[in-house]
Coordinates of N, CA and C in Angstrom, one line a residue:
X1 N 0.9 -1.2 0.0 CA 0.0 0.0 0.0 C 0.9 1.2 0.0
X2 N 0.6 2.2 -0.9 CA 1.4 3.4 -0.9 C 1.0 4.3 0.3
X3 N 1.9 5.2 0.6 CA 1.6 6.1 1.7 C 0.4 6.9 1.4
X4 N 0.1 7.3 0.2 CA -1.1 8.0 -0.2 C -2.3 7.2 0.1
X5 N -2.3 6.0 -0.3 CA -3.4 5.1 -0.1 C -3.6 4.8 1.4
X6 N -2.5 4.7 2.2 CA -2.6 4.6 3.6 C -3.2 5.8 4.3
X7 N -2.9 7.0 3.8 CA -3.4 8.2 4.3 C -4.9 8.3 4.1
X8 N -5.4 7.9 2.9 CA -6.8 7.9 2.5 C -7.5 6.9 3.4
X9 N -7.0 5.7 3.6 CA -7.6 4.7 4.4 C -7.7 5.2 5.9
X10 N -6.7 5.9 6.4 CA -6.7 6.4 7.7 C -7.7 7.5 7.9
X11 N -7.8 8.4 6.9 CA -8.8 9.4 6.9 C -10.2 8.9 6.9
X12 N -10.4 7.9 6.1 CA -11.7 7.2 6.1 C -12.1 6.6 7.4
X13 N -11.1 6.0 8.1 CA -11.3 5.4 9.4 C -11.7 6.5 10.4
X14 N -11.0 7.6 10.4 CA -11.3 8.7 11.3 C -12.7 9.2 11.0
X15 N -13.1 9.4 9.8 CA -14.4 9.9 9.4 C -15.5 8.9 9.9
X16 N -15.2 7.6 9.6 CA -16.1 6.6 10.0 C -16.3 6.6 11.5
X17 N -15.2 6.7 12.3 CA -15.3 6.7 13.7 C -16.0 7.9 14.2
X18 N -15.8 9.1 13.6 CA -16.5 10.3 14.0 C -17.9 10.2 13.7
X19 N -18.3 9.6 12.6 CA -19.7 9.4 12.2 C -20.4 8.5 13.2
X20 N -19.7 7.4 13.6 CA -20.3 6.5 14.6 C -20.5 7.2 15.9
X21 N -19.6 8.0 16.3 CA -19.7 8.8 17.6 C -20.8 9.7 17.5
X22 N -20.9 10.5 16.4 CA -22.0 11.4 16.3 C -23.4 10.7 16.2
X23 N -23.5 9.6 15.5 CA -24.7 8.9 15.5 C -25.1 8.4 16.9
X24 N -24.1 7.9 17.6 CA -24.4 7.4 19.0 C -24.9 8.5 19.9
X25 N -24.2 9.6 19.8 CA -24.6 10.8 20.7 C -25.9 11.3 20.3
X26 N -26.2 11.5 19.0 CA -27.5 12.0 18.6 C -28.6 11.0 19.0
X27 N -28.4 9.7 18.8 CA -29.4 8.7 19.1 C -29.7 8.7 20.6
X28 N -28.6 8.8 21.4 CA -28.8 8.8 22.9 C -29.5 10.1 23.3
X29 N -29.2 11.2 22.7 CA -29.8 12.5 23.1 C -31.3 12.4 22.7
X30 N -31.6 11.9 21.6 CA -33.0 11.8 21.2 C -33.8 10.8 22.1
X31 N -33.2 9.7 22.4 CA -33.9 8.7 23.2 C -34.1 9.3 24.6
X32 N -33.0 9.8 25.2 CA -33.1 10.4 26.6 C -34.1 11.6 26.6
X33 N -34.0 12.4 25.6 CA -34.9 13.6 25.5 C -36.3 13.2 25.4
X34 N -36.6 12.2 24.6 CA -38.0 11.7 24.4 C -38.5 11.1 25.7
X35 N -37.7 10.3 26.3 CA -38.2 9.7 27.6 C -38.4 10.7 28.7
X36 N -37.5 11.7 28.7 CA -37.6 12.7 29.8 C -38.8 13.6 29.5
X37 N -39.1 14.0 28.2 CA -40.2 14.9 28.0 C -41.5 14.2 28.1
X38 N -41.5 12.9 27.8 CA -42.7 12.0 28.0 C -43.0 12.0 29.5
X39 N -42.0 11.8 30.3 CA -42.2 11.8 31.8 C -42.8 13.1 32.2
X40 N -42.3 14.2 31.7 CA -42.8 15.6 32.1 C -44.2 15.7 31.6
X41 N -44.5 15.3 30.4 CA -45.9 15.4 29.9 C -46.9 14.7 30.7
X42 N -46.5 13.4 31.1 CA -47.4 12.6 32.0 C -47.6 13.2 33.3
X43 N -46.4 13.5 34.0 CA -46.5 14.0 35.4 C -47.2 15.3 35.5
X44 N -46.8 16.3 34.6 CA -47.4 17.6 34.7 C -48.8 17.5 34.0
X45 N -49.0 16.7 33.1 CA -50.4 16.5 32.4 C -51.4 16.1 33.4
X46 N -51.0 15.2 34.4 CA -52.0 14.8 35.4 C -52.4 16.0 36.3
X47 N -51.6 17.1 36.3 CA -51.9 18.3 37.1 C -52.5 19.4 36.2
X48 N -52.9 19.0 35.0 CA -53.5 19.9 34.1 C -52.6 20.8 33.3
X49 N -51.3 20.6 33.2 CA -50.4 21.4 32.5 C -50.3 20.8 31.1
X50 N -50.4 21.7 30.1 CA -50.3 21.3 28.7 C -48.8 21.1 28.2
X51 N -48.6 20.3 27.2 CA -47.2 20.2 26.6 C -46.7 21.6 26.2
X52 N -47.6 22.4 25.6 CA -47.2 23.8 25.2 C -46.6 24.6 26.3
X53 N -47.3 24.5 27.5 CA -46.8 25.2 28.7 C -45.5 24.7 29.1
X54 N -45.3 23.4 29.0 CA -44.0 22.8 29.4 C -42.9 23.3 28.5
X55 N -43.2 23.3 27.2 CA -42.2 23.9 26.2 C -41.9 25.3 26.5
X56 N -42.9 26.1 26.8 CA -42.7 27.5 27.2 C -41.8 27.7 28.4
X57 N -42.0 26.8 29.4 CA -41.2 26.8 30.6 C -39.7 26.5 30.3
X58 N -39.5 25.6 29.4 CA -38.1 25.3 29.0 C -37.5 26.6 28.3
X59 N -38.3 27.2 27.4 CA -37.8 28.3 26.7 C -37.6 29.5 27.6
X60 N -38.3 29.6 28.7 CA -38.2 30.7 29.7 C -36.7 30.7 30.2
X61 N -36.0 29.6 30.2 CA -34.7 29.6 30.7 C -33.7 30.5 29.8
X62 N -34.1 30.6 28.6 CA -33.3 31.4 27.6 C -34.0 32.8 27.4
X63 N -35.3 32.8 27.3 CA -36.0 34.0 26.9 C -36.5 34.9 28.1
X64 N -36.5 34.3 29.3 CA -37.1 34.9 30.5 C -38.6 34.6 30.5
X65 N -39.1 34.7 31.7 CA -40.5 34.4 32.0 C -41.4 35.2 31.1
X66 N -41.2 36.5 31.1 CA -42.1 37.4 30.4 C -42.2 37.0 28.9
X67 N -41.0 36.8 28.3 CA -40.9 36.5 26.9 C -41.6 35.1 26.6
X68 N -41.4 34.2 27.5 CA -42.1 32.9 27.3 C -43.6 33.0 27.4
X69 N -44.1 33.7 28.4 CA -45.5 33.8 28.6 C -46.1 34.5 27.4
X70 N -45.5 35.6 26.9 CA -46.0 36.3 25.8 C -46.0 35.6 24.5
X71 N -45.1 34.6 24.4 CA -45.0 33.8 23.1 C -46.1 32.8 22.9
X72 N -46.2 32.3 21.7 CA -47.3 31.4 21.4 C -46.7 30.0 21.2
X73 N -47.3 29.3 20.2 CA -46.9 27.9 19.9 C -45.4 27.8 19.5
X74 N -45.0 28.9 18.8 CA -43.6 28.9 18.4 C -42.6 28.8 19.5
X75 N -42.9 29.6 20.6 CA -42.1 29.6 21.8 C -42.1 28.2 22.5
X76 N -43.3 27.6 22.5 CA -43.4 26.2 23.1 C -42.6 25.2 22.3
X77 N -42.6 25.3 21.0 CA -41.8 24.4 20.2 C -40.3 24.7 20.3
X78 N -40.0 26.0 20.4 CA -38.6 26.4 20.6 C -38.1 25.7 21.9
X79 N -38.9 25.7 23.0 CA -38.5 25.1 24.3 C -38.3 23.6 24.1
X80 N -39.2 23.0 23.3 CA -39.0 21.5 23.1 C -37.7 21.3 22.3
X81 N -37.4 22.1 21.3 CA -36.1 22.0 20.6 C -34.9 22.2 21.6
X82 N -35.0 23.2 22.4 CA -34.0 23.4 23.4 C -33.8 22.1 24.3
X83 N -34.9 21.5 24.7 CA -34.9 20.3 25.5 C -34.0 19.2 24.9
X84 N -34.3 19.0 23.6 CA -33.6 17.9 22.9 C -32.1 18.3 22.6
X85 N -31.8 19.6 22.4 CA -30.4 20.0 22.3 C -29.7 19.8 23.6
X86 N -30.3 20.1 24.7 CA -29.7 19.9 26.1 C -29.5 18.4 26.3
X87 N -30.5 17.6 25.9 CA -30.3 16.1 26.1 C -29.2 15.6 25.3
X88 N -29.0 16.1 24.1 CA -27.9 15.7 23.2 C -26.6 16.1 23.8
X89 N -26.5 17.3 24.3 CA -25.2 17.8 24.9 C -24.9 16.9 26.1
X90 N -25.9 16.6 26.9 CA -25.7 15.8 28.1 C -25.2 14.4 27.7
X91 N -25.7 13.8 26.6 CA -25.3 12.5 26.0 C -23.8 12.7 25.5
X92 N -23.5 13.8 24.9 CA -22.1 14.0 24.4 C -21.1 14.1 25.5
X93 N -21.5 14.7 26.6 CA -20.6 14.7 27.8 C -20.3 13.3 28.3
X94 N -21.4 12.5 28.4 CA -21.2 11.1 28.9 C -20.3 10.4 27.9
X95 N -20.6 10.5 26.6 CA -19.8 9.8 25.6 C -18.3 10.2 25.7
X96 N -18.1 11.5 25.8 CA -16.7 12.0 25.9 C -16.0 11.4 27.2
X97 N -16.7 11.4 28.3 CA -16.2 10.9 29.5 C -15.9 9.4 29.4
X98 N -16.8 8.7 28.8 CA -16.7 7.2 28.7 C -15.5 6.8 27.8
X99 N -15.0 7.7 26.9 CA -13.8 7.4 26.1 C -12.6 7.5 27.0
X100 N -12.6 8.1 28.1 CA -11.5 8.2 29.0 C -11.6 7.5 30.3
X101 N -12.8 7.1 30.7 CA -13.1 6.5 32.0 C -13.7 5.1 31.6
X102 N -13.0 4.1 31.6 CA -13.5 2.7 31.2 C -14.6 2.3 32.1
X103 N -14.7 2.6 33.3 CA -15.8 2.2 34.2 C -17.1 2.6 33.6
X104 N -17.2 3.7 33.0 CA -18.5 4.2 32.4 C -19.0 3.3 31.3
X105 N -18.0 2.5 30.7 CA -18.4 1.6 29.6 C -18.6 0.2 30.2
X106 N -17.7 -0.2 31.1 CA -17.8 -1.5 31.7 C -19.0 -1.7 32.6
X107 N -19.4 -0.6 33.3 CA -20.6 -0.6 34.2 C -21.6 0.4 33.7
X108 N -21.9 0.3 32.4 CA -22.7 1.4 31.7 C -24.1 1.6 32.3
X109 N -24.8 0.5 32.7 CA -26.1 0.7 33.3 C -26.1 1.4 34.6
X110 N -25.4 1.0 35.6 CA -25.4 1.7 36.9 C -24.8 3.1 36.7
X111 N -23.8 3.2 35.9 CA -23.1 4.6 35.8 C -24.1 5.5 35.0
X112 N -24.8 4.9 34.0 CA -25.7 5.7 33.2 C -26.9 6.2 34.1
X113 N -27.4 5.3 34.9 CA -28.5 5.7 35.8 C -28.0 6.8 36.8
X114 N -26.8 6.6 37.4 CA -26.3 7.6 38.3 C -26.1 9.0 37.6
X115 N -25.6 8.9 36.4 CA -25.4 10.1 35.6 C -26.8 10.8 35.3
X116 N -27.8 10.0 34.9 CA -29.1 10.5 34.6 C -29.7 11.1 35.8
X117 N -29.6 10.5 37.0 CA -30.2 11.1 38.2 C -29.4 12.4 38.6
X118 N -28.1 12.4 38.4 CA -27.4 13.6 38.7 C -27.8 14.8 37.7
X119 N -27.9 14.5 36.5 CA -28.2 15.5 35.5 C -29.7 16.0 35.7
X120 N -30.6 15.1 36.1 CA -31.9 15.4 36.4 C -31.9 16.4 37.6
X121 N -31.2 16.1 38.6 CA -31.1 16.9 39.8 C -30.6 18.3 39.5
X122 N -29.5 18.3 38.7 CA -28.9 19.6 38.4 C -29.9 20.4 37.5
X123 N -30.4 19.8 36.4 CA -31.3 20.6 35.5 C -32.6 21.0 36.2
X124 N -33.1 20.1 37.1 CA -34.3 20.5 37.8 C -34.1 21.7 38.7
X125 N -32.9 21.8 39.2 CA -32.6 23.0 40.1 C -32.6 24.3 39.3
X126 N -32.3 24.2 38.0 CA -32.2 25.4 37.2 C -33.4 25.7 36.3
X127 N -34.4 24.8 36.3 CA -35.5 25.0 35.5 C -36.5 25.9 36.2
X128 N -36.9 27.0 35.5 CA -37.9 27.9 36.2 C -39.2 27.2 36.4
X129 N -40.0 27.8 37.3 CA -41.4 27.3 37.6 C -42.1 27.3 36.3
X130 N -43.1 26.4 36.1 CA -43.9 26.4 34.9 C -44.6 27.8 34.7
X131 N -44.4 28.3 33.5 CA -45.0 29.6 33.1 C -46.5 29.4 32.9
X132 N -47.3 30.5 33.1 CA -48.7 30.3 32.8 C -49.1 30.7 31.4

């Protein structure tokens, strides 16, 4: 194999690895985000809170309470988009840590549960009260 062919093969391996990593992170973010928002819809829905209001509450973290309350469906959808972006970032952090800390891979289920509970506790502390 020529050095040029080796460089191309190496570049393809790096792109393939990066593609797998991105796919894993995005999939984990979407799954975690969907389960988390479903939980919120069920728990808050039993209290009469609509999914739109939940989305607005998430958006209030960026827009402020007044901006979120004044907004319509677009603000609620923006909040849901933010929710999935945050879930994907949280998944990326775990993925990055797992590349350096073998325990996170070897004991993925208990470590993942602990990480999920920790992130739930941290994010719950910073989420504003549901907007009206």
